Coordinates of C-alpha atoms in Angstrom, one line a residue:
M982 CA 34.3 7.0 -15.3
E983 CA 33.8 11.5 -15.3
A984 CA 37.1 13.4 -14.8
E985 CA 36.1 17.2 -13.4
A986 CA 39.5 19.9 -13.0
N987 CA 38.5 21.5 -10.3
S988 CA 40.4 24.7 -9.4
G989 CA 41.6 24.0 -6.1
S990 CA 44.9 22.5 -4.7
P991 CA 47.3 20.2 -7.0
E992 CA 46.4 17.0 -4.7
D993 CA 42.4 18.5 -5.7
S994 CA 43.2 18.7 -9.2
W995 CA 41.3 16.1 -10.7
A996 CA 38.4 14.8 -9.3
F997 CA 36.3 11.6 -10.4
I998 CA 33.1 10.7 -9.5
Q999 CA 31.2 7.9 -10.1
R1000 CA 26.6 8.2 -10.7
P1001 CA 24.8 5.5 -10.2
G1002 CA 24.5 3.0 -12.8
E1003 CA 26.8 5.0 -15.0
G1004 CA 30.1 3.8 -16.4
C1005 CA 30.4 0.2 -14.1
R1006 CA 32.6 -2.2 -15.5
T1007 CA 33.3 -5.7 -14.9
V1008 CA 36.4 -6.9 -15.0
P1009 CA 38.2 -9.8 -13.8
L1010 CA 40.7 -10.3 -11.5
A1011 CA 43.6 -11.7 -11.5
G1012 CA 43.9 -13.9 -8.4
H1013 CA 42.0 -14.4 -5.0
V1014 CA 41.0 -11.6 -3.3
G1015 CA 39.6 -12.3 -0.7
F1016 CA 36.3 -11.2 -0.2
D1017 CA 33.0 -13.6 -1.0
S1018 CA 34.1 -14.3 3.0
L1019 CA 31.9 -11.8 3.3
P1020 CA 28.9 -13.9 3.8
D1021 CA 31.1 -15.6 6.5
Q1022 CA 32.2 -12.6 8.4
L1023 CA 28.2 -11.6 9.1
V1024 CA 27.0 -15.0 10.0
N1025 CA 30.4 -14.7 12.5
K1026 CA 29.2 -11.8 13.2
S1027 CA 24.9 -12.7 13.3
V1028 CA 26.3 -15.7 15.8
S1029 CA 28.9 -14.0 18.5
Q1030 CA 25.7 -11.1 18.7
G1031 CA 22.3 -13.3 19.0
F1032 CA 19.5 -13.2 17.6
C1033 CA 16.1 -12.0 18.9
F1034 CA 12.3 -13.0 17.8
N1035 CA 9.8 -12.4 20.0
I1036 CA 6.1 -13.9 19.7
L1037 CA 2.4 -11.9 20.6
C1038 CA 0.2 -15.2 20.7
V1039 CA -3.2 -13.7 20.8
G1040 CA -6.9 -16.0 21.8
E1041 CA -8.9 -16.7 24.7
T1042 CA -8.2 -18.1 27.6
G1043 CA -7.9 -21.6 27.4
L1044 CA -6.9 -22.5 24.1
G1045 CA -3.5 -23.6 24.7
K1046 CA -1.7 -21.3 23.9
S1047 CA 0.7 -21.7 27.3
T1048 CA 1.1 -25.2 26.1
L1049 CA 1.6 -25.4 21.4
M1050 CA 4.4 -23.2 23.0
D1051 CA 6.7 -25.0 25.2
T1052 CA 5.8 -27.7 23.0
L1053 CA 7.3 -25.7 20.4
F1054 CA 10.9 -24.5 21.7
N1055 CA 10.9 -28.4 23.4
T1056 CA 11.2 -26.5 26.5
K1057 CA 9.3 -25.9 29.8
F1058 CA 8.2 -22.0 30.2
E1059 CA 7.5 -20.4 34.0
G1060 CA 4.5 -18.8 33.7
E1061 CA 0.4 -19.2 35.7
P1062 CA -3.4 -20.6 34.2
A1063 CA -4.6 -17.7 34.2
T1064 CA -8.3 -17.4 35.4
H1065 CA -11.4 -16.7 33.7
T1066 CA -11.6 -13.1 36.1
Q1067 CA -9.6 -11.1 34.9
P1068 CA -11.7 -7.0 34.1
G1069 CA -10.2 -6.6 31.1
V1070 CA -7.5 -7.7 28.9
Q1071 CA -3.7 -7.4 30.8
L1072 CA -0.5 -7.8 27.9
R1073 CA 1.9 -10.5 30.3
S1074 CA 6.2 -10.4 28.9
S1075 CA 8.1 -13.2 28.8
T1076 CA 11.7 -12.9 28.2
Y1077 CA 14.0 -16.3 27.7
D1078 CA 18.0 -16.9 26.6
L1079 CA 17.8 -20.5 24.9
Q1080 CA 20.5 -22.3 23.7
E1081 CA 20.5 -24.6 20.4
S1082 CA 24.3 -25.5 19.3
N1083 CA 26.3 -22.7 19.1
V1084 CA 22.6 -20.1 18.9
G1085 CA 21.7 -17.9 20.4
L1086 CA 17.5 -16.7 20.6
K1087 CA 16.4 -14.2 23.8
L1088 CA 13.1 -14.6 23.5
T1089 CA 10.1 -12.8 23.7
I1090 CA 6.3 -14.3 24.3
V1091 CA 3.8 -12.0 25.2
S1092 CA 0.0 -13.7 26.0
T1093 CA -2.9 -11.7 26.2
V1094 CA -4.6 -12.5 29.5
G1095 CA -8.3 -12.4 30.3
F1096 CA -8.7 -11.9 26.4
G1097 CA -12.5 -12.0 25.7
D1098 CA -13.6 -12.8 29.1
Q1099 CA -15.0 -9.8 29.2
I1100 CA -19.0 -9.0 28.5
N1101 CA -18.2 -6.3 26.8
K1102 CA -15.5 -7.4 24.2
E1103 CA -15.6 -4.6 21.6
D1104 CA -12.7 -2.7 22.7
S1105 CA -10.8 -5.7 23.6
Y1106 CA -8.4 -5.0 21.1
K1107 CA -6.8 -2.5 22.4
P1108 CA -4.4 -2.6 25.0
I1109 CA -2.7 -5.3 22.1
V1110 CA -2.8 -2.3 19.3
E1111 CA -1.1 0.1 22.2
F1112 CA 1.0 -2.9 23.7
I1113 CA 2.8 -3.3 19.3
D1114 CA 2.8 0.8 18.8
A1115 CA 4.8 1.1 22.4
Q1116 CA 6.5 -1.2 21.0
F1117 CA 7.9 0.4 17.7
E1118 CA 7.3 3.8 19.5
A1119 CA 10.4 2.3 22.2
Y1120 CA 12.8 1.6 19.3
L1121 CA 11.8 5.4 17.4
Q1122 CA 13.0 7.0 20.7
E1123 CA 16.1 4.8 20.3
E1124 CA 16.8 5.8 17.0
L1125 CA 15.9 9.7 17.7
K1126 CA 19.2 9.3 20.3
I1127 CA 21.8 10.8 19.3
R1128 CA 23.2 8.4 20.8
R1129 CA 22.2 5.1 19.7
V1130 CA 23.3 1.5 20.9
L1131 CA 20.6 -0.5 18.7
H1132 CA 24.3 -3.0 18.7
T1133 CA 22.9 -3.3 22.3
Y1134 CA 19.1 -2.7 22.3
H1135 CA 16.4 -4.9 22.9
D1136 CA 14.5 -4.9 19.6
S1137 CA 11.1 -5.9 21.3
R1138 CA 8.7 -5.7 18.4
I1139 CA 6.3 -8.2 17.8
H1140 CA 7.6 -10.4 15.3
A1141 CA 5.3 -12.4 14.5
C1142 CA 1.0 -13.2 15.6
L1143 CA 0.2 -16.4 16.2
Y1144 CA -4.0 -15.9 16.2
F1145 CA -5.5 -19.0 18.1
I1146 CA -9.0 -19.8 17.0
A1147 CA -11.6 -21.5 18.4
P1148 CA -11.7 -24.9 17.2
T1149 CA -15.7 -25.0 16.3
G1150 CA -15.8 -25.9 12.9
H1151 CA -18.4 -22.9 12.2
S1152 CA -17.0 -19.8 11.3
L1153 CA -15.3 -16.5 12.7
K1154 CA -16.8 -15.1 15.4
S1155 CA -16.7 -11.0 15.2
L1156 CA -14.1 -11.0 18.5
D1157 CA -12.0 -12.8 15.7
L1158 CA -12.2 -10.9 13.2
V1159 CA -12.3 -7.0 14.3
T1160 CA -8.9 -7.6 16.4
M1161 CA -7.1 -9.5 13.4
K1162 CA -8.1 -6.3 10.5
K1163 CA -6.8 -3.8 13.8
L1164 CA -3.6 -5.8 13.9
D1165 CA -3.0 -6.4 10.0
S1166 CA -1.5 -3.8 9.4
K1167 CA 1.2 -4.0 12.9
V1168 CA 1.7 -7.1 12.7
N1169 CA 2.6 -10.3 10.8
I1170 CA -0.5 -12.0 11.8
I1171 CA -0.4 -16.6 11.8
P1172 CA -4.5 -17.6 11.7
I1173 CA -4.2 -21.1 13.9
I1174 CA -6.7 -23.5 14.6
A1175 CA -6.0 -24.8 18.3
K1176 CA -6.8 -27.9 19.3
S1177 CA -8.3 -29.6 16.1
D1178 CA -8.6 -32.8 17.5
A1179 CA -12.0 -31.4 18.9
I1180 CA -13.6 -31.3 15.2
S1181 CA -12.9 -34.1 13.3
K1182 CA -11.2 -34.6 9.8
S1183 CA -14.1 -33.0 7.2
E1184 CA -15.3 -30.1 9.7
L1185 CA -11.6 -29.1 9.7
T1186 CA -11.2 -29.3 5.6
K1187 CA -15.0 -27.6 6.4
F1188 CA -12.9 -24.9 8.7
K1189 CA -10.3 -23.5 7.0
I1190 CA -12.1 -23.1 3.9
K1191 CA -15.0 -20.6 5.9
I1192 CA -12.1 -19.5 7.6
T1193 CA -10.2 -18.2 5.0
S1194 CA -13.0 -16.3 3.1
E1195 CA -14.5 -14.5 5.7
L1196 CA -10.2 -12.9 6.4
V1197 CA -10.9 -12.6 2.9
S1198 CA -14.4 -11.1 2.7
N1199 CA -13.2 -8.7 5.5
G1200 CA -10.4 -7.1 3.9
V1201 CA -7.9 -9.5 6.7
Q1202 CA -4.3 -9.1 5.3
I1203 CA -2.4 -12.2 6.5
Y1204 CA 1.3 -13.2 7.3
Q1205 CA 2.0 -15.2 3.4
F1206 CA 5.3 -17.0 3.2
P1207 CA 7.3 -16.0 0.9
T1208 CA 8.1 -17.0 -2.2
D1209 CA 10.8 -14.5 -4.0
D1210 CA 13.3 -16.6 -2.6
E1211 CA 14.0 -19.5 -5.2
S1212 CA 15.2 -22.3 -2.4
V1213 CA 12.3 -21.7 -0.6
A1214 CA 9.7 -20.6 -2.9
E1215 CA 7.9 -23.8 -3.6
I1216 CA 7.7 -25.3 -0.3
N1217 CA 6.2 -21.6 0.7
G1218 CA 3.9 -22.2 -1.1
T1219 CA 3.0 -24.7 0.0
M1220 CA 2.1 -23.4 2.9
N1221 CA 0.4 -21.5 2.1
A1222 CA -2.3 -23.3 1.2
H1223 CA -2.7 -24.7 4.3
L1224 CA -2.9 -21.4 6.3
P1225 CA -5.0 -21.7 9.0
F1226 CA -2.9 -24.2 11.0
A1227 CA -5.0 -26.7 12.2
V1228 CA -2.8 -27.8 15.5
I1229 CA -2.2 -29.5 18.4
G1230 CA 0.2 -29.1 21.5
S1231 CA 1.7 -31.7 24.7
T1232 CA 4.4 -31.2 26.4
E1233 CA 3.6 -35.3 27.8
E1234 CA 5.7 -38.0 26.1
L1235 CA 4.2 -41.4 25.2
K1236 CA 6.0 -44.3 24.5
I1237 CA 5.3 -45.0 20.6
G1238 CA 6.5 -48.1 18.9
N1239 CA 10.4 -48.2 20.0
K1240 CA 9.4 -43.9 20.6
M1241 CA 8.5 -41.9 22.8
M1242 CA 6.8 -39.2 21.0
K1243 CA 4.6 -36.0 22.1
A1244 CA 1.3 -36.7 21.8
R1245 CA -2.8 -36.9 24.0
Q1246 CA -3.7 -39.7 24.8
Y1247 CA -8.1 -40.4 24.7
P1248 CA -10.1 -43.7 25.5
W1249 CA -10.6 -43.5 21.7
G1250 CA -7.0 -43.9 20.6
T1251 CA -3.8 -41.5 20.9
V1252 CA -2.8 -37.8 18.6
Q1253 CA 0.9 -37.5 17.7
V1254 CA 1.5 -33.9 17.6
E1255 CA 4.8 -34.3 15.5
N1256 CA 2.4 -36.6 12.8
E1257 CA 1.5 -34.6 10.1
A1258 CA -2.0 -36.8 9.5
H1259 CA -3.0 -36.4 12.8
C1260 CA -1.7 -32.2 12.7
D1261 CA -0.2 -29.4 11.4
F1262 CA 2.0 -29.2 14.0
V1263 CA 5.0 -29.7 12.2
K1264 CA 4.4 -27.6 9.5
L1265 CA 3.7 -24.3 12.0
R1266 CA 7.8 -25.3 13.5
E1267 CA 9.4 -25.9 10.4
M1268 CA 7.4 -22.0 8.4
L1269 CA 7.7 -20.4 12.0
I1270 CA 10.7 -21.2 13.4
R1271 CA 13.0 -22.7 10.5
V1272 CA 12.2 -21.8 7.1
N1273 CA 10.5 -18.2 7.9
M1274 CA 12.4 -16.9 11.0
E1275 CA 13.8 -14.3 9.6
D1276 CA 11.6 -12.8 6.9
L1277 CA 9.1 -12.4 9.6
R1278 CA 11.7 -10.5 11.9
E1279 CA 13.1 -8.5 8.5
Q1280 CA 9.0 -7.9 7.2
T1281 CA 8.5 -6.8 11.0
H1282 CA 11.4 -4.0 10.8
S1283 CA 10.7 -3.3 6.8
R1284 CA 7.4 -2.7 6.4
H1285 CA 5.1 -2.8 9.8
Y1286 CA 8.1 -0.4 11.8
E1287 CA 8.5 1.5 8.6
L1288 CA 4.5 2.1 8.6
Y1289 CA 4.5 3.3 11.6
R1290 CA 8.0 5.8 11.6
R1291 CA 6.5 7.2 8.6
C1292 CA 3.2 8.1 9.7
K1293 CA 4.5 9.1 13.7
L1294 CA 6.9 11.9 10.8
E1295 CA 4.6 12.2 9.2
E1296 CA 2.8 13.5 12.4
M1297 CA 5.4 15.8 13.7
G1298 CA 5.8 18.0 10.9
F1299 CA 9.0 16.5 8.6
K1300 CA 8.7 15.7 5.5
D1301 CA 11.1 14.6 2.6
T1302 CA 9.7 17.4 -0.3
D1303 CA 8.9 20.3 0.1
P1304 CA 4.8 21.4 -1.8
D1305 CA 7.1 22.1 -5.0
S1306 CA 9.1 18.0 -5.1
K1307 CA 12.3 18.9 -4.4
P1308 CA 14.2 17.3 -2.1
F1309 CA 13.8 18.6 1.5
S1310 CA 16.5 17.7 4.1
L1311 CA 15.8 16.8 7.4
Q1312 CA 17.7 19.5 8.6
E1313 CA 15.2 22.2 6.7
T1314 CA 12.3 20.2 7.6
Y1315 CA 13.8 21.3 11.8
E1316 CA 14.8 24.5 11.3
A1317 CA 10.9 25.1 9.0
K1318 CA 8.9 23.7 11.6
R1319 CA 11.3 25.6 14.3
N1320 CA 10.8 29.1 13.0
E1321 CA 6.6 28.2 12.9
F1322 CA 6.9 26.8 15.9
L1323 CA 8.7 29.9 17.3
G1324 CA 6.4 32.4 15.2
E1325 CA 3.1 30.3 17.0
L1326 CA 5.5 31.2 20.0
Q1327 CA 5.5 34.8 19.3
K1328 CA 2.6 34.9 18.0
K1329 CA 0.4 32.8 21.5
E1330 CA 3.4 35.9 24.3
E1331 CA 2.1 38.9 21.7
E1332 CA -1.7 37.1 22.4
M1333 CA -0.7 36.8 26.2
R1334 CA 0.4 40.3 26.3
Q1335 CA -2.2 41.3 24.9
M1336 CA -4.8 40.0 27.9
F1337 CA -2.5 40.4 30.0
V1338 CA -2.8 44.2 29.5
Q1339 CA -6.6 43.9 28.6
R1340 CA -7.3 42.5 32.4
V1341 CA -4.7 44.6 33.7
K1342 CA -6.6 47.5 33.3
E1343 CA -10.1 46.3 33.9
K1344 CA -8.3 45.0 37.6
E1345 CA -8.0 49.1 37.6
A1346 CA -11.2 49.5 36.3
E1347 CA -12.5 47.8 38.7
L1348 CA -10.4 48.9 41.5
K1349 CA -11.1 53.0 40.5
E1350 CA -14.9 51.7 40.8
A1351 CA -15.1 50.2 43.8
E1352 CA -12.3 52.8 45.3
K1353 CA -15.3 55.5 44.1
E1354 CA -17.8 53.9 46.0
L1355 CA -15.7 53.6 49.1
H1356 CA -15.0 57.4 48.9
E1357 CA -19.0 57.2 48.5
K1358 CA -19.9 54.7 51.9
F1359 CA -17.0 57.0 54.1
D1360 CA -19.0 60.2 52.6
R1361 CA -22.4 59.1 53.9
L1362 CA -20.6 57.8 56.7
K1363 CA -19.2 60.8 57.9
K1364 CA -21.8 62.6 57.0
L1365 CA -23.9 60.4 59.1
H1366 CA -21.9 60.4 62.2
Q1367 CA -21.5 64.1 61.8
D1368 CA -25.8 64.4 62.1
E1369 CA -25.8 61.7 65.2
K1370 CA -22.8 64.5 66.6
K1371 CA -24.6 67.3 66.3
K1372 CA -28.0 65.4 67.8
L1373 CA -25.6 63.9 70.3
E1374 CA -24.9 67.3 71.5
D1375 CA -28.0 69.1 71.1
K1376 CA -29.3 66.1 73.7
K1377 CA -26.3 67.2 76.3
K1378 CA -27.0 70.8 75.9
S1379 CA -31.0 70.3 76.6
L1380 CA -29.7 67.8 79.9
D1381 CA -27.0 69.5 80.8
D1382 CA -30.1 72.3 80.5
E1383 CA -32.4 70.6 82.6
V1384 CA -29.2 69.9 85.4
N1385 CA -28.9 73.2 85.7
A1386 CA -32.7 74.5 85.9
F1387 CA -32.7 71.4 88.1
K1388 CA -30.1 72.5 90.8
Q1389 CA -32.2 76.4 91.2
R1390 CA -34.9 74.6 91.6
K1391 CA -33.3 72.6 94.3
T1392 CA -31.5 76.0 95.9
A1393 CA -34.4 77.6 95.0
A1394 CA -36.0 75.1 97.5
E1395 CA -33.7 74.6 100.1
L1396 CA -33.6 78.3 101.0
L1397 CA -37.6 78.7 101.3
Q1398 CA -36.8 75.6 103.7
S1399 CA -33.9 77.1 105.5
Q1400 CA -36.3 80.8 105.6
G1401 CA -39.1 78.5 107.5
S1402 CA -37.1 76.4 109.1
Q1403 CA -36.0 80.6 110.7
A1404 CA -39.6 81.8 111.1
G1405 CA -40.8 79.3 113.3
G1406 CA -37.8 79.2 115.6
S1407 CA -38.8 83.3 116.6
Q1408 CA -42.6 82.0 117.1
T1409 CA -41.5 79.4 118.8
L1410 CA -38.3 81.7 121.6
K1411 CA -42.2 84.4 121.6
R1412 CA -44.4 81.5 123.4
D1413 CA -41.9 80.8 125.4
K1414 CA -41.2 84.6 126.3
E1415 CA -45.2 84.8 127.4
K1416 CA -45.4 82.0 129.1
K1417 CA -43.3 82.7 131.6
N1418 CA -44.6 86.4 131.8

């Protein structure tokens, strides 16, 4: 402990500063204090809040994904069997509330409907990757809220991915390798050989070795059971050597000896699901649920989600240090991004203003040119109108002259006709007088 003298108020005259890793002392207790009950407090709090666990089942249609889930949790989940006629890969999510003793579990099972059923399987992995990222994004958005309710938020991030491999006995398909390679940085992959009773024991052993070799050669990182905890180091180390697990699922119970056991009945014999000599179902259940469920949840949060969160925040421009490798707070990052954004916004506004002014000038020039053309057209039309008017006036004058000349000729003709009529009448009277005499 170090003491520093301050010049503040009397109550603040001495401030004790504890530097991390320095000056720590171990002191004995004179009696019982009670903080040894902290583990019990954590257990009670966790039990009262309940737990959640999300499983993603990836595999081709018909490999027994739903049957295995029913067998793992010793129940019958609702669900309709998928067909092979899906146009694309769809993810179907179902959430169930389970209770065992006094522990509650909110279990979410996500299945890939139509995976591997299309002729072109090139993009079959994309809907799966997008779904996983969407759950990470939803959790990140909840974290970034001002008012967070993470204690009541339903965590939908995928904790374990059970990848079902078809029991071909030869090697992994290209679809399997590509999909697992795309998923290994986003989720804990546990490969399992489905319907392993379809091949013999010797073929199964060779198939496991072949799968492990192909995963290593292609750089696929599958989930390894942790060996850092002494209590589970031995069993987890042994189980890592058994990956991938060869499993069989069945909800049918048969009487074997004096016990009812889950099994599959064949004409040649019976395969017991929980018999470790027949399959690895018990190993899978032990490793997935009874031993490493919490580690799967922790790995999802501390490894896969943190990787997504870091990449997402870096894309948004957030960083921990400045160019000089000095600490850079979130507020400073926000202010820097805000100033950068305002600068870019102002620059864009200036560019838009200049563009607007330029377009206005261009529009004014176009309008002036159009106005000039209209004036010229108006002058041409006006001149044409005047010429037409003058022609019409000249034509009207010519017609008026012709009408006047016609009227004069008509008057003259009528005068001559009247004169001729008078002369004819006088001659008739003269002849009549002569006849009388």
